[in-house]
XYZ file of C-alpha atoms in Angstrom:
535
model
C 5.947 -11.861 -6.060
C 2.689 -13.283 -7.641
C 0.237 -11.205 -6.068
C 2.194 -7.973 -6.753
C 2.106 -8.991 -10.548
C -1.893 -9.666 -10.094
C -1.893 -6.221 -8.646
C -0.036 -4.463 -11.352
C -2.289 -6.339 -13.888
C -5.232 -5.210 -12.119
C -4.404 -1.702 -12.188
C -3.918 -1.641 -15.862
C -6.981 -3.179 -16.598
C -8.717 -0.629 -14.242
C -7.103 2.191 -16.587
C -7.996 0.285 -19.529
C -11.449 0.239 -18.777
C -12.019 4.013 -17.595
C -9.736 5.137 -20.411
C -12.360 3.236 -22.776
C -15.270 4.614 -20.632
C -14.083 8.282 -20.887
C -13.400 8.053 -24.492
C -17.215 6.548 -24.802
C -18.990 9.708 -23.387
C -16.548 12.237 -25.419
C -18.210 13.452 -28.448
C -17.008 11.683 -31.837
C -15.544 14.699 -33.498
C -13.072 14.944 -30.209
C -11.644 11.697 -29.877
C -10.145 8.960 -32.336
C -12.257 6.319 -33.537
C -12.033 3.042 -31.144
C -10.785 -0.043 -32.743
C -11.480 -1.988 -29.268
C -14.760 -3.896 -29.447
C -17.071 -5.402 -27.072
C -15.484 -8.245 -26.756
C -12.188 -7.152 -25.757
C -13.697 -4.922 -23.054
C -15.651 -8.225 -21.727
C -12.424 -10.078 -21.649
C -10.993 -6.920 -19.191
C -13.964 -7.117 -17.303
C -13.777 -10.734 -16.762
C -9.934 -10.720 -15.711
C -10.701 -8.208 -12.709
C -12.362 -11.048 -10.325
C -9.933 -13.187 -11.608
C -6.826 -11.209 -10.423
C -8.567 -10.493 -7.409
C -8.951 -14.286 -7.054
C -5.355 -14.657 -5.680
C -5.675 -12.816 -2.430
C -8.937 -14.434 -1.926
C -7.559 -17.870 -2.460
C -4.679 -17.150 -0.139
C -7.326 -16.449 2.876
C -9.336 -19.602 1.851
C -6.318 -21.761 1.940
C -5.529 -20.335 5.736
C -9.040 -21.157 6.894
C -9.304 -24.312 5.210
C -5.795 -25.819 6.693
C -6.362 -24.404 10.310
C -10.261 -25.869 10.643
C -9.861 -28.737 8.553
C -13.002 -27.462 6.065
C -13.436 -28.571 2.255
C -12.612 -25.923 -0.146
C -15.969 -24.751 -0.693
C -16.853 -24.458 3.092
C -13.800 -22.303 3.509
C -14.564 -20.218 0.233
C -18.131 -19.576 1.400
C -16.852 -18.582 5.028
C -14.239 -16.079 3.725
C -16.949 -14.687 0.935
C -19.612 -13.969 3.926
C -17.540 -13.104 6.545
C -14.018 -11.937 5.649
C -13.501 -8.423 4.063
C -11.317 -9.951 1.250
C -14.274 -12.069 0.417
C -16.715 -9.563 0.695
C -14.724 -6.781 -1.463
C -14.389 -9.945 -4.056
C -18.075 -10.599 -4.161
C -18.822 -6.878 -4.801
C -16.505 -6.528 -7.822
C -17.650 -9.556 -9.289
C -21.483 -8.348 -8.830
C -20.042 -4.968 -10.554
C -18.313 -6.674 -13.354
C -21.291 -8.844 -14.039
C -23.308 -5.790 -14.383
C -20.880 -4.037 -16.717
C -20.879 -6.970 -18.722
C -24.733 -6.736 -19.414
C -24.420 -2.960 -20.022
C -21.992 -4.331 -22.970
C -24.988 -5.828 -24.867
C -26.325 -2.311 -25.456
C -23.207 -0.448 -26.769
C -24.591 2.273 -28.797
C -26.796 3.837 -26.296
C -25.814 7.346 -24.624
C -27.446 6.048 -21.109
C -25.274 2.979 -21.409
C -22.054 4.899 -21.930
C -22.813 6.852 -18.782
C -23.621 4.069 -16.847
C -20.758 1.954 -17.649
C -18.535 5.122 -16.758
C -20.430 4.929 -13.125
C -19.796 1.222 -13.189
C -16.168 1.353 -13.588
C -15.882 4.484 -10.684
C -17.418 1.513 -8.416
C -14.863 -0.744 -9.068
C -12.174 1.806 -8.252
C -13.959 2.571 -5.156
C -14.425 -0.719 -4.040
C -10.548 -1.198 -4.387
C -9.973 2.239 -2.409
C -12.039 0.950 0.421
C -9.703 -1.807 1.415
C -6.261 0.573 0.754
C -4.064 1.754 3.452
C -4.874 5.420 3.509
C -8.548 4.151 4.136
C -7.180 2.267 7.200
C -5.537 4.811 8.256
C -7.589 8.304 7.930
C -11.163 6.475 7.553
C -13.340 8.287 5.273
C -10.634 11.161 4.715
C -8.086 8.495 3.358
C -10.957 6.886 1.437
C -11.807 10.069 -0.601
C -7.577 10.606 -0.823
C -6.825 7.102 -2.086
C -10.209 7.049 -4.445
C -9.021 10.735 -5.953
C -5.402 9.565 -6.306
C -6.289 5.984 -7.798
C -9.148 7.732 -10.142
C -7.103 10.316 -11.159
C -4.283 8.305 -12.316
C -6.505 5.742 -14.033
C -8.258 8.588 -15.976
C -4.777 9.812 -17.056
C -2.768 6.480 -17.917
C -6.113 4.924 -18.973
C -6.912 7.540 -21.875
C -3.339 7.272 -22.881
C -3.672 3.372 -23.134
C -6.843 3.522 -24.889
C -5.625 6.396 -27.469
C -2.232 4.785 -28.065
C -3.106 0.986 -28.227
C -6.908 0.883 -28.842
C -7.693 4.005 -31.347
C -7.043 4.700 -34.982
C -4.839 7.912 -35.193
C -6.728 11.083 -34.863
C -6.536 13.799 -37.553
C -7.749 16.941 -35.772
C -5.494 16.902 -32.719
C -6.543 20.400 -31.781
C -9.997 19.398 -30.627
C -8.455 16.350 -29.218
C -6.045 19.011 -27.131
C -9.129 21.042 -25.816
C -10.479 18.886 -23.309
C -7.765 15.800 -22.918
C -5.007 18.508 -22.196
C -7.120 20.204 -19.642
C -8.388 16.732 -18.382
C -4.706 15.684 -17.784
C -3.917 18.937 -15.864
C -6.275 18.226 -13.448
C -5.617 14.633 -13.103
C -1.695 15.618 -12.069
C -2.903 18.355 -10.084
C -5.657 15.932 -7.789
C -2.369 13.224 -8.254
C -0.198 15.546 -6.633
C -2.249 16.780 -3.755
C -3.878 13.599 -2.862
C -0.490 11.478 -2.983
C 1.340 14.219 -0.941
C -1.334 14.064 1.719
C -1.323 10.671 1.911
C 2.335 10.078 2.144
C 2.588 12.511 4.956
C 0.334 10.088 7.026
C 1.592 6.871 5.410
C 5.265 7.478 5.154
C 6.258 10.083 7.521
C 9.589 9.340 7.539
C 10.340 9.810 3.781
C 13.840 9.812 3.564
C 14.849 7.400 6.050
C 12.098 4.696 4.358
C 14.725 4.645 1.287
C 16.330 1.959 3.151
C 13.375 -0.156 2.980
C 11.514 -1.913 0.069
C 8.443 0.246 0.412
C 10.245 3.213 0.489
C 12.381 2.204 -2.512
C 9.298 1.718 -4.233
C 7.955 5.111 -3.428
C 10.966 6.916 -4.813
C 11.140 4.899 -7.732
C 7.525 6.181 -8.448
C 8.053 9.444 -7.670
C 11.044 9.450 -10.169
C 9.306 8.069 -13.219
C 6.710 10.950 -12.572
C 9.267 13.389 -14.028
C 9.243 11.625 -17.436
C 5.496 11.418 -17.421
C 5.125 14.942 -16.889
C 7.765 15.633 -19.609
C 5.735 13.575 -21.942
C 2.631 15.322 -20.919
C 4.217 18.635 -22.059
C 5.676 17.102 -25.326
C 1.992 16.062 -26.295
C 0.788 19.547 -24.877
C 3.204 21.284 -27.514
C 2.613 18.965 -30.587
C -1.344 18.677 -30.044
C -1.653 22.763 -29.980
C 0.639 23.039 -33.042
C -2.127 20.841 -35.001
C 0.086 18.139 -35.508
C -1.772 14.789 -36.872
C -2.174 12.565 -33.831
C -0.126 9.533 -35.835
C 2.820 12.084 -35.263
C 2.833 11.646 -31.546
C 0.987 8.371 -31.077
C 4.141 6.531 -30.656
C 4.936 9.241 -27.868
C 1.891 8.327 -26.418
C 2.304 4.732 -26.030
C 6.010 5.101 -24.771
C 4.139 7.388 -21.792
C 1.588 4.648 -21.112
C 4.002 2.234 -20.675
C 6.020 4.116 -18.220
C 2.525 4.491 -16.769
C 1.887 0.831 -16.775
C 5.255 0.523 -14.943
C 4.185 3.084 -12.311
C 1.000 0.772 -11.552
C 3.452 -2.622 -11.047
C 5.533 -0.138 -8.503
C 2.233 0.757 -6.723
C 0.876 -2.743 -6.903
C 3.905 -3.966 -4.988
C 3.606 -1.505 -2.489
C 0.376 -2.453 -1.397
C 1.156 -5.851 -0.520
C 3.488 -4.514 2.025
C 3.000 -2.584 5.299
C 4.179 0.928 5.169
C 6.802 2.006 7.418
C 5.496 4.359 9.629
C 8.441 4.166 12.187
C 11.397 3.136 10.102
C 13.389 2.418 12.996
C 10.845 0.162 14.429
C 10.337 -1.450 10.810
C 14.058 -2.399 10.481
C 13.490 -5.306 13.331
C 10.955 -6.952 11.117
C 12.150 -6.463 7.610
C 15.763 -6.311 6.062
C 16.895 -3.486 3.919
C 16.002 -3.367 0.337
C 18.332 -5.233 -2.079
C 18.312 -2.105 -4.369
C 19.533 -0.084 -1.288
C 22.119 -2.856 -0.577
C 23.583 -2.265 -3.950
C 24.804 1.117 -2.740
C 25.395 0.459 0.912
C 26.200 -2.968 1.277
C 27.070 -2.772 4.762
C 23.170 -2.441 5.517
C 21.575 -0.583 8.028
C 21.019 -1.634 11.930
C 17.856 -1.254 13.893
C 19.870 1.593 15.824
C 20.658 3.756 12.266
C 18.491 5.606 10.053
C 19.422 7.410 6.812
C 19.868 10.998 6.337
C 20.377 13.062 3.333
C 24.029 14.125 2.761
C 25.291 15.123 -0.520
C 28.437 13.466 -1.314
C 31.033 13.884 -4.546
C 29.513 10.892 -6.491
C 25.932 11.866 -5.564
C 26.415 15.472 -6.696
C 28.152 14.497 -9.600
C 24.982 12.121 -10.759
C 22.621 14.611 -10.047
C 24.692 17.166 -12.513
C 24.262 14.220 -14.751
C 20.481 14.271 -13.998
C 20.144 17.619 -14.600
C 21.898 17.784 -17.944
C 19.407 14.886 -18.994
C 16.508 17.070 -17.863
C 17.821 19.931 -20.148
C 18.487 17.706 -22.963
C 14.824 16.352 -22.827
C 13.202 20.208 -22.517
C 15.684 20.880 -25.560
C 14.040 18.148 -27.878
C 10.500 18.553 -26.675
C 9.521 20.168 -30.241
C 12.351 17.847 -31.814
C 10.812 14.804 -33.911
C 13.517 12.512 -32.668
C 11.278 10.663 -30.286
C 14.547 8.161 -29.146
C 16.402 11.371 -28.188
C 13.709 12.725 -25.617
C 12.520 9.397 -24.386
C 16.607 8.595 -23.520
C 17.323 11.697 -22.137
C 14.124 11.941 -19.818
C 14.462 8.217 -18.737
C 18.423 8.861 -18.103
C 17.484 11.981 -15.970
C 15.349 10.028 -13.750
C 18.005 7.053 -13.445
C 20.967 9.253 -12.663
C 18.736 11.332 -10.326
C 17.860 7.972 -8.382
C 21.633 7.019 -8.258
C 22.419 10.615 -6.997
C 19.934 10.393 -4.072
C 21.187 6.724 -2.985
C 24.682 7.759 -3.213
C 23.694 10.904 -1.047
C 22.390 9.065 1.948
C 24.051 8.208 4.758
C 23.443 5.845 7.827
C 23.613 7.846 11.251
C 23.193 6.387 14.600
C 19.772 6.693 16.652
C 20.070 8.212 19.985
C 19.000 5.566 22.289
C 17.151 7.023 25.343
C 19.184 5.964 28.576
C 17.091 7.712 31.036
C 15.409 5.781 33.942
C 12.164 6.321 34.985
C 10.488 5.469 38.330
C 6.964 4.342 36.637
C 5.797 2.612 33.634
C 3.830 5.840 32.752
C 6.649 7.969 32.493
C 8.568 5.867 30.400
C 5.962 5.306 27.905
C 4.877 9.081 28.055
C 8.625 10.015 27.334
C 7.678 8.827 23.762
C 5.289 10.972 22.678
C 4.508 14.605 23.194
C 3.106 16.297 26.600
C -0.241 16.887 25.473
C -0.727 13.383 24.269
C -3.223 10.897 26.207
C -1.707 7.502 27.241
C -4.316 4.904 28.836
C -2.434 1.936 30.274
C -4.450 -1.307 29.944
C -2.174 -4.201 30.790
C 1.173 -4.695 32.280
C 2.830 -8.057 32.473
C 6.377 -7.876 34.599
C 9.025 -10.327 34.286
C 12.625 -10.171 35.699
C 14.350 -8.017 33.228
C 11.331 -6.556 31.031
C 7.569 -5.462 31.220
C 5.271 -5.636 28.536
C 2.611 -2.948 28.417
C -0.484 -2.544 26.236
C -1.857 0.716 26.309
C -3.842 3.326 23.745
C -2.915 6.781 22.526
C -5.479 9.382 22.530
C -7.771 6.826 22.415
C -7.320 5.933 18.757
C -3.851 4.055 18.500
C -3.368 0.580 20.057
C 0.216 -0.460 20.915
C 2.100 -3.030 22.627
C 5.512 -2.302 24.041
C 8.620 -3.843 25.985
C 10.237 -1.749 28.623
C 13.233 -2.616 30.351
C 13.822 -2.937 34.146
C 17.139 -1.940 35.909
C 18.352 -4.571 38.250
C 19.906 -2.075 40.790
C 17.051 0.462 41.051
C 13.914 -1.143 39.674
C 13.457 1.705 37.570
C 12.250 1.340 33.640
C 13.801 2.365 30.764
C 12.981 2.138 27.164
C 14.050 -0.237 24.551
C 15.048 0.214 20.925
C 12.761 -1.483 18.409
C 10.426 -2.576 21.012
C 7.219 -1.057 19.972
C 4.256 -2.345 17.846
C 1.305 -0.454 16.587
C -1.975 -0.968 15.298
C -3.061 2.215 13.774
C -5.959 3.120 11.392
C -9.695 3.610 12.978
C -9.724 3.786 16.620
C -9.441 0.775 18.619
C -12.784 1.401 20.433
C -14.564 1.751 17.245
C -14.670 -1.975 16.805
C -16.018 -4.810 18.432
C -12.588 -6.765 18.182
C -9.296 -5.328 16.885
C -6.685 -8.181 16.941
C -3.486 -8.244 14.658
C -0.307 -10.511 14.478
C 3.178 -9.271 13.817
C 5.854 -11.328 12.577
C 9.238 -10.429 14.012
C 12.853 -11.437 12.897
C 14.686 -8.723 14.963
C 14.671 -6.381 17.725
C 13.248 -6.726 21.254
C 10.353 -9.041 20.524
C 12.775 -11.729 18.742
C 12.941 -14.750 20.762
C 16.152 -16.701 20.679
C 16.251 -19.975 19.273
C 13.814 -19.815 16.359
C 13.937 -17.736 12.833
C 10.293 -16.299 13.713
C 8.390 -14.616 16.472
C 4.866 -14.070 16.126
C 3.255 -11.440 18.532
C -0.371 -11.399 18.343
C -2.344 -8.919 20.575
C -5.711 -7.379 20.557
C -8.651 -5.827 22.585
C -12.059 -7.410 22.650
C -15.284 -5.532 23.441
C -17.926 -7.815 22.005
C -18.996 -10.250 22.731
C -18.695 -9.334 26.284
C -19.202 -12.767 27.709
C -15.556 -13.431 26.261
C -13.158 -14.945 28.853
C -10.034 -16.384 27.158
C -8.914 -17.034 23.674
C -7.656 -20.008 21.541
C -5.032 -19.341 18.770
C -4.836 -22.090 16.208
C -1.568 -22.232 14.430
C -0.718 -24.698 11.802
C 1.065 -26.862 14.101
C -1.345 -26.797 17.474
C -3.539 -24.361 19.410
C -2.690 -22.301 22.452
C -5.150 -20.669 25.115
C -4.747 -17.405 26.934
C -6.539 -15.351 29.003
C -8.434 -12.062 28.291
C -7.512 -9.445 30.951
C -9.013 -6.075 31.067
C -10.362 -6.433 27.769
C -7.037 -7.051 25.897
C -4.427 -10.137 25.472
C -1.608 -11.140 23.959
C 0.268 -14.031 22.827
C 4.129 -14.653 21.679
C 4.670 -17.850 19.680
C 8.014 -18.767 17.953
C 8.640 -21.088 14.782
C 11.347 -22.028 12.658
C 9.327 -21.604 9.361
C 6.883 -18.947 8.105
C 3.694 -19.210 9.515
C -0.045 -17.519 8.640
C -2.226 -15.777 11.173
C -3.957 -17.642 13.794
C -7.352 -18.181 13.374
C -8.673 -17.353 16.989
C -11.691 -18.930 18.859
C -13.426 -16.424 21.645
C -14.406 -18.524 24.201
C -17.016 -18.066 27.491
C -16.222 -19.130 31.014
C -17.492 -22.750 30.520
C -15.431 -22.832 27.280
C -17.953 -22.702 24.326
C -17.267 -20.780 21.498
C -18.620 -17.605 21.403
C -17.270 -15.750 18.458
C -14.419 -16.203 15.886
C -11.417 -13.790 14.395
C -10.613 -14.750 10.983
C -7.114 -13.667 9.803
C -6.906 -10.933 7.487
C -2.608 -11.962 6.919
C 0.537 -11.592 9.035
C 1.656 -7.889 9.505
C 5.487 -7.727 8.239
C 6.034 -4.225 9.925
C 5.679 -2.691 13.084
C 2.968 -0.494 12.369
C -0.323 -1.507 10.797
C -4.196 -0.678 10.451
């Protein structure tokens, strides 16, 4: 909760700064007079490393407790070696640079450098995003474009609505602002759709989960944002004084800030790449349970099927939308705001009442080999490379790569009569993002509360698996949990370890050991994965 709130505030600060930077480089005749002084901008800059410090603190505490280090020693280790610490240090350095630029507020070159500096802050945040981890450079470009477009749009609204005096010449302001917003909306839409296609390929089924609920709410709030934008476009073209629409701009900026908070809470969760698999580690969202109190099992998924109540709510949404359009030119801001937000609300309720749980078909086919059982999950052209098989009496654990990219651990059932293999539902954990072979070591820990990986007799099961290519002298690993340490062997360059606990645990710090037991390297945790797909 606290991390989500800090993330939302961070996005708002970014937007505020980029809005200030945009207005600083716009000629005086085409913008309102800014009321925000350098002291206020300096305060916003100082908030950035502080808001990012919560995530840094979480990692430092884990390292401190598991290695019995002082806080200072743990902090220096994380800042030097861990991606979260390295990212925080880069952000801190850039904010100091921007603070120095505030000492020269009237210089044109300073305004341009300030704009570039704020862009660097956004780039640094995008580099550790879900999109970047899943798609590499392509994801980085898409996520940067998405965040920059939203920050430019909402940030300028924030600055004009709350940090500037009313502008008397709305037409001059409209000439550049409206074009900028249209471009921002276009970039936001295209990049958002491309990212969603990769991060949440099962859009409707994801509505059962918290991530999917937040994503749906974001999309529905996009509707009133567009309506507000259209209203401002019409009023500015009519050469009305900006004081007439300033209250409307403020309301639109508040809706945009709500979207930022939803985005922040989404970034603190693992995207449901495979919804059926994710259900084994994550319960349905509380907002989904309001409409479907019976919940959803790991053997079900959602499908869109219009119902009577759902259709009624969708009709009410259309009425609200029509009222919003008819009141675009009306002075009454209350009628326009109420009707546009009501349209989004009824649209949400209508969609929630129109989704129905359906059973997932379970593959009961018996396969003569492990290879055949694994291949059945994928298309025929998919390349599967099995790295490790660990067979017990009833199941076999398989670690394999998909197209020399994704890294997967999966359980298969064994038929006691024929010794054939069969696929189990909710039995697969996947590490995506960059290719597993592109990193010297790739290790992840998943927290499981349901499904095939859940061990009986405990509340939580932690599955850690990975591939070690460097250092080459590694032959075994020692995993340090908060209540003890465990050793596991490296086989064919891979390993896995299953751990049970009645309380929630942090991801183990892992020592890489040589044949003689000496430590040759160490893996610092980035956090426990709550879903079944991560990067």
